Short mmCIF file of C-alpha atoms and ligand atoms in Angstrom, two decimals:
data_model
loop_
_atom_site.label_atom_id
_atom_site.label_comp_id
_atom_site.label_asym_id
_atom_site.label_seq_id
_atom_site.Cartn_x
_atom_site.Cartn_y
_atom_site.Cartn_z
CA MET Y 1 -4.88 -18.29 5.73
CA ILE Y 2 -2.58 -15.68 7.16
CA ARG Y 3 -1.18 -18.11 9.48
CA ASN Y 4 0.62 -19.55 6.60
CA TYR Y 5 2.12 -16.36 5.77
CA LYS Y 6 5.21 -14.93 7.38
CA ARG Y 7 6.26 -11.77 5.37
CA ILE Y 8 3.46 -9.24 4.64
CA VAL Y 9 3.60 -5.93 2.53
CA VAL Y 10 0.92 -3.49 3.76
CA LYS Y 11 0.13 -0.65 1.40
CA ILE Y 12 -1.75 2.51 2.67
CA GLY Y 13 -2.68 5.39 0.35
CA THR Y 14 -2.85 9.10 0.62
CA SER Y 15 -6.59 9.39 1.19
CA THR Y 16 -6.49 7.05 4.19
CA LEU Y 17 -3.24 8.66 5.67
CA THR Y 18 -4.23 12.23 5.34
CA TYR Y 19 -7.12 14.80 6.10
CA PRO Y 20 -8.87 16.50 3.01
CA ASN Y 21 -6.75 19.74 3.79
CA GLY Y 22 -3.50 17.52 3.29
CA SER Y 23 -2.32 17.22 6.82
CA LEU Y 24 -1.39 13.74 8.28
CA ASN Y 25 -4.09 11.91 10.11
CA PHE Y 26 -2.36 11.07 13.24
CA ARG Y 27 -5.02 9.19 14.77
CA ARG Y 28 -5.02 6.73 11.92
CA ILE Y 29 -1.42 6.53 11.34
CA GLU Y 30 -1.06 5.72 15.02
CA ALA Y 31 -3.61 2.98 14.88
CA LEU Y 32 -2.00 1.53 11.74
CA VAL Y 33 1.46 1.62 13.40
CA ARG Y 34 0.33 0.09 16.62
CA THR Y 35 -1.55 -2.76 14.71
CA LEU Y 36 1.54 -3.48 12.45
CA CYS Y 37 3.68 -3.53 15.63
CA ASP Y 38 1.37 -6.06 17.01
CA PHE Y 39 1.77 -8.09 13.86
CA LYS Y 40 5.52 -8.02 14.37
CA ASN Y 41 5.22 -9.13 17.82
CA ALA Y 42 2.90 -12.00 16.74
CA GLY Y 43 5.91 -13.20 14.44
CA TYR Y 44 5.14 -11.54 11.23
CA GLU Y 45 7.59 -9.54 9.17
CA VAL Y 46 6.11 -6.40 7.88
CA ALA Y 47 6.99 -4.00 5.09
CA LEU Y 48 4.92 -0.78 4.76
CA VAL Y 49 4.30 1.06 1.45
CA SER Y 50 3.26 4.33 2.45
CA SER Y 51 1.94 7.32 0.27
CA GLY Y 52 1.17 10.73 1.63
CA ALA Y 53 4.52 12.53 0.81
CA VAL Y 54 3.04 15.08 -1.56
CA SER Y 55 0.01 15.83 0.62
CA ALA Y 56 1.96 16.20 3.86
CA GLY Y 57 4.41 18.47 2.05
CA TYR Y 58 1.77 20.43 0.62
CA ALA Y 59 0.19 21.07 3.97
CA ARG Y 60 3.44 21.70 5.82
CA LEU Y 61 4.43 24.37 3.11
CA GLY Y 62 1.05 25.87 3.94
CA LEU Y 63 -0.02 26.01 0.15
CA THR Y 64 -3.46 27.08 -0.52
CA GLU Y 65 -3.79 25.16 -3.86
CA TYR Y 66 -2.73 21.48 -4.47
CA PRO Y 67 0.54 21.32 -6.54
CA ASP Y 68 -0.33 21.23 -10.22
CA THR Y 69 3.02 21.26 -11.71
CA LEU Y 70 5.73 18.41 -11.62
CA GLU Y 71 8.25 20.45 -9.97
CA LYS Y 72 5.87 21.66 -7.11
CA LYS Y 73 4.74 17.96 -6.63
CA GLN Y 74 8.37 16.93 -6.56
CA ALA Y 75 9.22 19.72 -4.09
CA CYS Y 76 6.20 18.92 -1.92
CA ALA Y 77 7.25 15.07 -1.94
CA ALA Y 78 10.71 16.20 -0.61
CA VAL Y 79 9.14 18.09 2.27
CA GLY Y 80 6.45 15.60 3.11
CA GLN Y 81 8.67 12.46 2.89
CA SER Y 82 10.86 13.49 5.64
CA GLN Y 83 7.72 14.47 7.80
CA LEU Y 84 6.33 11.16 7.09
CA MET Y 85 9.49 9.39 8.08
CA LYS Y 86 9.66 11.53 11.34
CA ILE Y 87 6.08 10.38 12.55
CA TYR Y 88 6.75 6.86 11.50
CA GLU Y 89 10.07 6.81 13.42
CA ASN Y 90 8.34 8.21 16.50
CA PHE Y 91 5.15 5.99 16.47
CA PHE Y 92 7.11 2.60 15.58
CA GLY Y 93 9.82 3.64 18.06
CA ASN Y 94 7.24 4.00 20.86
CA TYR Y 95 6.40 0.44 20.18
CA GLY Y 96 9.92 -0.67 20.11
CA GLN Y 97 10.25 -1.34 16.44
CA THR Y 98 12.98 0.12 13.97
CA VAL Y 99 11.96 1.53 10.68
CA ALA Y 100 14.08 1.86 7.48
CA GLN Y 101 13.39 4.08 4.68
CA ILE Y 102 13.53 2.69 1.03
CA LEU Y 103 12.70 5.01 -1.85
CA MET Y 104 12.28 3.21 -5.26
CA THR Y 105 12.12 4.06 -8.94
CA LYS Y 106 10.89 1.73 -11.57
CA ASP Y 107 14.20 1.33 -13.19
CA VAL Y 108 15.34 -0.48 -10.18
CA VAL Y 109 12.97 -3.36 -10.66
CA ASP Y 110 13.38 -3.42 -14.35
CA ASP Y 111 16.93 -4.20 -14.09
CA SER Y 112 17.74 -7.70 -12.98
CA HIS Y 113 21.08 -6.91 -11.18
CA ARG Y 114 19.61 -3.93 -9.30
CA LEU Y 115 16.48 -5.78 -8.35
CA GLU Y 116 18.60 -8.47 -6.81
CA LEU Y 117 20.48 -5.87 -4.81
CA VAL Y 118 17.35 -4.43 -3.49
CA LYS Y 119 16.10 -7.91 -2.78
CA ASN Y 120 19.05 -8.37 -0.56
CA THR Y 121 18.60 -5.04 1.09
CA PHE Y 122 14.95 -6.00 1.91
CA ASN Y 123 15.94 -9.37 3.17
CA ALA Y 124 18.78 -7.95 5.45
CA LEU Y 125 16.57 -5.37 6.86
CA MET Y 126 13.58 -7.65 7.48
CA SER Y 127 15.93 -10.51 8.84
CA MET Y 128 17.25 -7.92 11.34
CA GLY Y 129 13.69 -7.23 12.40
CA CYS Y 130 13.41 -3.78 10.83
CA VAL Y 131 10.19 -2.48 9.15
CA PRO Y 132 11.08 -1.16 5.64
CA ILE Y 133 8.82 1.80 4.77
CA VAL Y 134 8.54 2.25 1.09
CA ASN Y 135 7.66 5.24 -1.13
CA GLU Y 136 8.24 6.02 -4.74
CA ASN Y 137 11.30 8.43 -5.07
CA ASP Y 138 8.84 11.17 -5.98
CA SER Y 139 11.32 14.02 -6.09
CA VAL Y 140 13.59 12.38 -8.63
CA SER Y 141 11.12 10.36 -10.44
CA CYS Y 142 10.37 11.28 -14.24
CA ASP Y 143 8.73 9.57 -17.10
CA GLY Y 144 10.32 6.25 -17.85
CA ILE Y 145 11.35 5.53 -14.20
CA ARG Y 146 8.07 6.14 -12.47
CA PHE Y 147 5.83 3.35 -11.07
CA GLY Y 148 2.75 5.55 -11.75
CA GLY Y 149 1.20 5.11 -8.14
CA ASN Y 150 2.01 3.03 -5.13
CA ASP Y 151 -0.59 0.26 -6.02
CA THR Y 152 1.89 -0.79 -8.72
CA LEU Y 153 4.82 -0.05 -6.32
CA SER Y 154 3.24 -2.37 -3.67
CA ALA Y 155 3.31 -5.35 -6.16
CA TYR Y 156 7.03 -4.67 -6.85
CA VAL Y 157 7.80 -4.47 -3.27
CA GLY Y 158 5.97 -7.69 -2.63
CA ILE Y 159 8.21 -9.29 -5.40
CA ALA Y 160 11.42 -7.48 -3.95
CA CYS Y 161 10.91 -8.58 -0.40
CA ASP Y 162 9.70 -11.98 -1.41
CA ALA Y 163 6.49 -11.51 0.34
CA ASP Y 164 3.86 -14.16 1.13
CA PHE Y 165 0.95 -11.62 1.11
CA ILE Y 166 0.09 -8.10 0.20
CA ILE Y 167 -2.77 -6.18 2.08
CA ASN Y 168 -3.84 -2.94 0.04
CA MET Y 169 -5.62 -0.59 2.40
CA SER Y 170 -8.01 1.47 0.33
CA ASP Y 171 -10.83 3.75 0.94
CA ILE Y 172 -13.41 1.28 -0.17
CA ASP Y 173 -14.19 -2.12 1.30
CA GLY Y 174 -12.82 -4.05 -1.81
CA LEU Y 175 -13.90 -4.79 -5.38
CA TYR Y 176 -17.61 -4.47 -6.08
CA ASN Y 177 -19.34 -5.69 -9.29
CA LYS Y 178 -20.58 -1.98 -9.58
CA ASP Y 179 -19.95 1.29 -7.99
CA PRO Y 180 -21.38 0.96 -4.52
CA ARG Y 181 -21.77 4.64 -4.09
CA LYS Y 182 -24.16 4.66 -7.26
CA PHE Y 183 -26.00 1.33 -6.93
CA ASP Y 184 -27.39 0.19 -3.81
CA ASP Y 185 -27.44 -3.50 -5.05
CA ALA Y 186 -23.72 -3.53 -5.51
CA VAL Y 187 -22.00 -6.71 -4.41
CA LEU Y 188 -18.67 -7.12 -2.71
CA ILE Y 189 -16.49 -9.64 -4.63
CA ASP Y 190 -14.97 -11.98 -1.91
CA ARG Y 191 -12.49 -13.77 -3.94
CA VAL Y 192 -10.83 -13.42 -7.43
CA GLU Y 193 -9.29 -16.34 -8.90
CA GLU Y 194 -8.42 -14.77 -12.27
CA ILE Y 195 -8.00 -11.13 -13.35
CA ASN Y 196 -9.99 -10.93 -16.75
CA ASP Y 197 -11.91 -8.55 -18.62
CA GLU Y 198 -15.03 -9.03 -16.22
CA ILE Y 199 -12.99 -8.13 -13.35
CA ARG Y 200 -11.51 -5.27 -14.99
CA ALA Y 201 -14.94 -4.14 -15.99
CA TYR Y 202 -16.14 -4.21 -12.29
CA ALA Y 203 -13.24 -1.83 -11.58
CA GLY Y 204 -14.66 0.67 -14.12
CA GLY Y 205 -12.33 0.13 -17.00
CA ALA Y 206 -8.63 1.13 -17.67
CA GLY Y 207 -7.70 4.62 -16.56
CA SER Y 208 -10.97 5.18 -14.81
CA LYS Y 209 -10.98 7.02 -11.59
CA ARG Y 210 -14.20 5.27 -10.37
CA GLY Y 211 -13.94 4.48 -6.68
CA THR Y 212 -12.06 6.93 -4.54
CA GLY Y 213 -9.52 4.06 -4.20
CA GLY Y 214 -8.80 3.97 -7.98
CA MET Y 215 -9.80 0.49 -8.25
CA SER Y 216 -8.31 -0.15 -11.76
CA THR Y 217 -4.66 0.47 -10.71
CA LYS Y 218 -5.32 -1.91 -7.76
CA ILE Y 219 -6.51 -4.63 -10.11
CA GLU Y 220 -3.39 -4.10 -12.21
CA ALA Y 221 -1.29 -4.31 -9.19
CA ALA Y 222 -2.93 -7.51 -8.07
CA LYS Y 223 -2.29 -8.86 -11.49
CA ILE Y 224 1.41 -8.28 -11.16
CA ALA Y 225 1.41 -9.71 -7.71
CA THR Y 226 -0.54 -12.90 -8.29
CA GLU Y 227 1.37 -13.70 -11.38
CA ASN Y 228 4.46 -13.58 -9.28
CA GLY Y 229 2.82 -16.04 -6.85
CA ILE Y 230 1.81 -13.49 -4.31
CA PRO Y 231 -1.85 -13.06 -3.19
CA MET Y 232 -3.24 -9.62 -2.56
CA LEU Y 233 -6.18 -8.53 -0.31
CA ILE Y 234 -7.99 -5.21 -0.75
CA ILE Y 235 -9.52 -3.96 2.35
CA ASN Y 236 -10.82 -0.52 3.75
CA GLY Y 237 -8.09 1.22 5.65
CA GLU Y 238 -10.45 3.58 7.30
CA ASN Y 239 -9.96 1.55 10.59
CA PRO Y 240 -6.54 -0.01 10.65
CA TYR Y 241 -7.53 -2.17 13.61
CA LYS Y 242 -9.64 -4.12 10.98
CA LEU Y 243 -6.23 -5.70 10.30
CA TYR Y 244 -6.77 -7.87 13.44
CA ASP Y 245 -9.73 -9.46 11.81
CA ILE Y 246 -7.25 -10.87 9.24
CA LEU Y 247 -5.10 -12.11 12.11
CA ASP Y 248 -8.05 -13.75 13.66
CA GLY Y 249 -8.93 -15.75 10.35
CA LYS Y 250 -11.85 -13.63 9.49
CA HIS Y 251 -12.47 -13.01 5.78
CA ILE Y 252 -12.88 -9.11 4.87
CA GLY Y 253 -12.22 -7.31 1.59
CA THR Y 254 -11.49 -8.74 -1.74
CA TYR Y 255 -8.91 -11.65 -1.95
CA PHE Y 256 -6.97 -12.16 -5.25
CA ALA Y 257 -5.59 -15.68 -5.26
CA ALA Y 258 -1.95 -16.24 -6.36
CA LYS Y 259 -1.37 -18.10 -9.81
CA LYS Y 260 0.19 -21.36 -9.26
CA ASN Y 261 3.22 -22.01 -11.45
N1 LIG X 1 4.10 8.59 -3.98
C1 LIG X 1 3.03 9.48 -3.79
C2 LIG X 1 3.21 10.21 -2.40
O1 LIG X 1 3.79 9.76 -1.44
C3 LIG X 1 1.60 8.78 -3.77
C4 LIG X 1 1.46 8.00 -4.89
C5 LIG X 1 0.09 7.27 -4.93
O2 LIG X 1 -0.70 7.69 -4.09
O3 LIG X 1 -0.18 6.21 -5.37
O4 LIG X 1 2.58 11.23 -2.32
#
């Protein structure tokens, strides 16, 4: 299926990018970057939605406790975001690719004029061969302009860059019919045609933290993406080289089919 796609958004979460102590997991980031650069070489256009700013900032600042107030989180994000970009700039640069940082807030996509402008920016960057690296603008975000997580952000980035496909790299293999850490007989769902109450129940219900990947926010992100005509795949991001399986036409993870309009 991927052969029909040209423009791909890849989303990777904090728990996949960082160690439990908050520091960046260079081995994983380098494997991810190398694979994405290979996708570029194979002719795909790639945008990366990367979390990890708060965590990297917390580690860099040497804090002993994870930030518990908004201002501390925002401060950590400011420190960590530049750390992240430095690493991405180096790793992508090693493989001859140019990165571009885009920090978004929700009010941008809620306003049709501003959305149009950001669409043009993504288009210009990707047409010039750059890899946009996107995060929420955590340091200035507040209620009302917050996406509330990078799963949601990735769906909007898919819309903003007119993507053909979104790959959400989680810390779980995909959507199961029940919690695989509690039930040995949990079955991975290969393909979802429609996001309904049954699918939501698999994810553990609204607001549930079930699954370290926070599956319910992924389902809601998949709903936004698929309703806008963009299919989404949830895979395990533990081994970024698994992205090659997708390139080789193998089925992994859970595929959410796009709605046909
Ligand atoms: N934007 C946050 C960060 O970079 C992460 C949000 C999320 O994990 O969904 O730390």
